[in-house]
Every structure is written in C-alpha cells, then in structure tokens.
C-alpha cells in the first residue's frame, strides 16, 4: 500500500500511485481556478496541478447549490465555471517539478476556501503554501505513514491532512462520509497509521471491542474532545499517541496538546495571542487573507471562550464558543458541558444540546440523543442528570434520534430552527 492515493465510495474505486497521478496529469494537464468536484482523487489532482502551475485554486463543496456559490464567490461564477487553462505541454510534469513546486520560495500559489458555516454564512479565506503547511512534519520517520482521510478535502482540516501526506508522499485512504463498519474495515485492511478527525467522527466508531493496532497517531480537532470519547478510543487504538489540536479556517492550526483538553502556549506564539473577557484573540500575522475577517486594532476576536489554568507556563482550556452560550432566565448554559454529562450515561452514544426560544425564560434547553439500547426514557435521563447538573442546565425537551446533523466538515451542526 506504499505511496498510494486511495479513494473509495459507492461511485468510484481508485487506487493509484503518485506516479499514476503525474502520468494522468501529463495526459490531461487542464487547470480550472474553481474546483467543484465530487471525487476526492480529482480534487487532489487539481490541487497538485495548481501547485505545479503556481496558480490560485478555489475549493468549493460539490453539494453547494448554484445560489450558494453565487453568494460565496460573486457574479463571475457563470463566466468562469467552465474556464480551463493548459499551461504545460504533454509530458512536462515530473516528480522533480512536483517536489520543486512544494519547496518553491516566493510562491504565488494560494488556496481559497470557505469556513464551515457552522453558525452562519461561510467566510471566504485564502492561504499561502507557507500558512497552509505551517505545522507539517517532514522527516524520514514519516515516509511510511498511511493516512486515514476523515475530513472534507475542501476545508482547512482536510487540506492540512492532505499536505502532511503529500509533502511526505504518504498513502491516503478515504474514511470521510462512510459508515462505521466500512471505516473500521478500511483501517484494519490498509493498516492505517494516522487518523485526524473531529470528535463527532470518532464517536461514530464507538462502541467497539476491536483493537486496531496499526494506528500510531490519533489527532482530534474542530470540536472539544471529551474525556469519555478519548478513554474509549484508547481501548481501540491501543498503540496510538493522542493529540488534540486547535485550528480554524481563518488561521489554520495553532495549538496542540497531548494532555486531553489542556493547552500550553508555545514560546513562539507569545505576543501573538491575548485574552480579553475570557475570549481568545489572535494577532493579524497569524491569519489567512480574507475581506470578511474583522480586526480590532490588529487583533481578531475568535469567539472562543477559554479558562486560564496557570500563567507560567501559560496553560488554558477551551470552554465554548461565545455565540453558543445559551441564556436561560438570566443564567448562562454551556451546551458542550451538558453534552459531555449526557454522554457519560452508560448507553448513550452521542448528544447534541441546543436552545429553543421561550417567552418566559428566553430559551429552553433541548437535547437530541442517540441511544444504543431501547427502553431508556426522558425521565431516566433527567433523573441521571439531576445529580450532576444544576436544574436550569437540564434539558426540558429530549428527543431520541438515529443520527445527528453534521456540517460539511463533519462537525455537529449548531444550526437549529
């Protein structure tokens, strides 16, 4: 399975080497600025071709509607939708050209993508080769890594995994968007060594008595990584090292920790972050390029609330998104806290907590719950929560569902009517 780009779903089954990809580009080196494709393999091809040509590429989700695309990229969409440019003669693309493009100094290349739209209209953000690969690890010890690709490739986390694999010419196995049993089978059969995904993705794999010994590194990002999920994953990925990452489309990856949800600020980031009113602010120099990013005197308010554990070294935990806190009769409720307590109930697989407008209290706490066994009632859950949460935090409306809504990036969707 060495040095393969692998893609599999109901429509396609592609297993090709990087040399196969280069050969294919030599046959048809057609570049289009706007990339809206369903095939991950074709997205990878266009990304590599744009790098070789040193041209901008704009990544669009294949399931975006025409109206959404017009809103996101403007009126030139129809004029450029089918525009293609062929810059290189047949046979001119080689491994050396690809390597040179990946190490090119003063590159004009940039990738433009969009935030996930978890809580609103996506923002257009552009990254350079330097900013998108800021935390890529290049080393001979990574040459045999096999990556489980568990993100959408048109979003920041997927791109960062892609570049980690590409710069080391690693194999890539698609896991995103597949069912649990298929994911577990692909990990075992392909001896995947590295997986990076959201906690929502990892919870999809649980519970499992299967031990997947080939996996050496498990990385989580995009949401808070709760301790129960991590404990369960450690029993599955028995040889894995666990890393929790803080990243955003606007800034890329910034913080990483092997201590659960506790982060320690690196020395090279001192002076580039600040905390005001428990909110994390990032300096302009850490950010991608976007007209939609609003700065306050060169500082970007992330909307992420944190708790400071210590000042030396500067240690902190993420608490919640500022705009996700729920006001219930004057009390503030952190939905992530309530979700974690609900998930601690032995037979509950996952939970999502959100607000519903109420004339008297302002909001009611609601919960959607996935339960592994039948017979569990709302009364059972409320009784369990009453010993662990204050009364105003306990959901007033509980709905049992088979699955939770997720965004295009694989995170639990915070949008509810």
Coordinates of N, CA and C in Angstrom, one line a residue, residues 14 186 284 314 332:
X14 N -10.7 4.0 -6.7 CA -9.5 4.4 -7.3 C -8.3 4.1 -6.4
X186 N -11.6 -0.6 6.6 CA -10.6 0.1 5.8 C -9.4 0.4 6.7
X284 N -3.1 39.6 13.8 CA -3.3 39.7 12.4 C -2.3 38.8 11.6
X314 N 1.9 29.5 30.3 CA 0.5 29.9 30.1 C -0.3 28.7 29.6
X332 N -26.3 31.5 32.3 CA -25.6 31.1 31.1 C -25.4 29.6 31.2

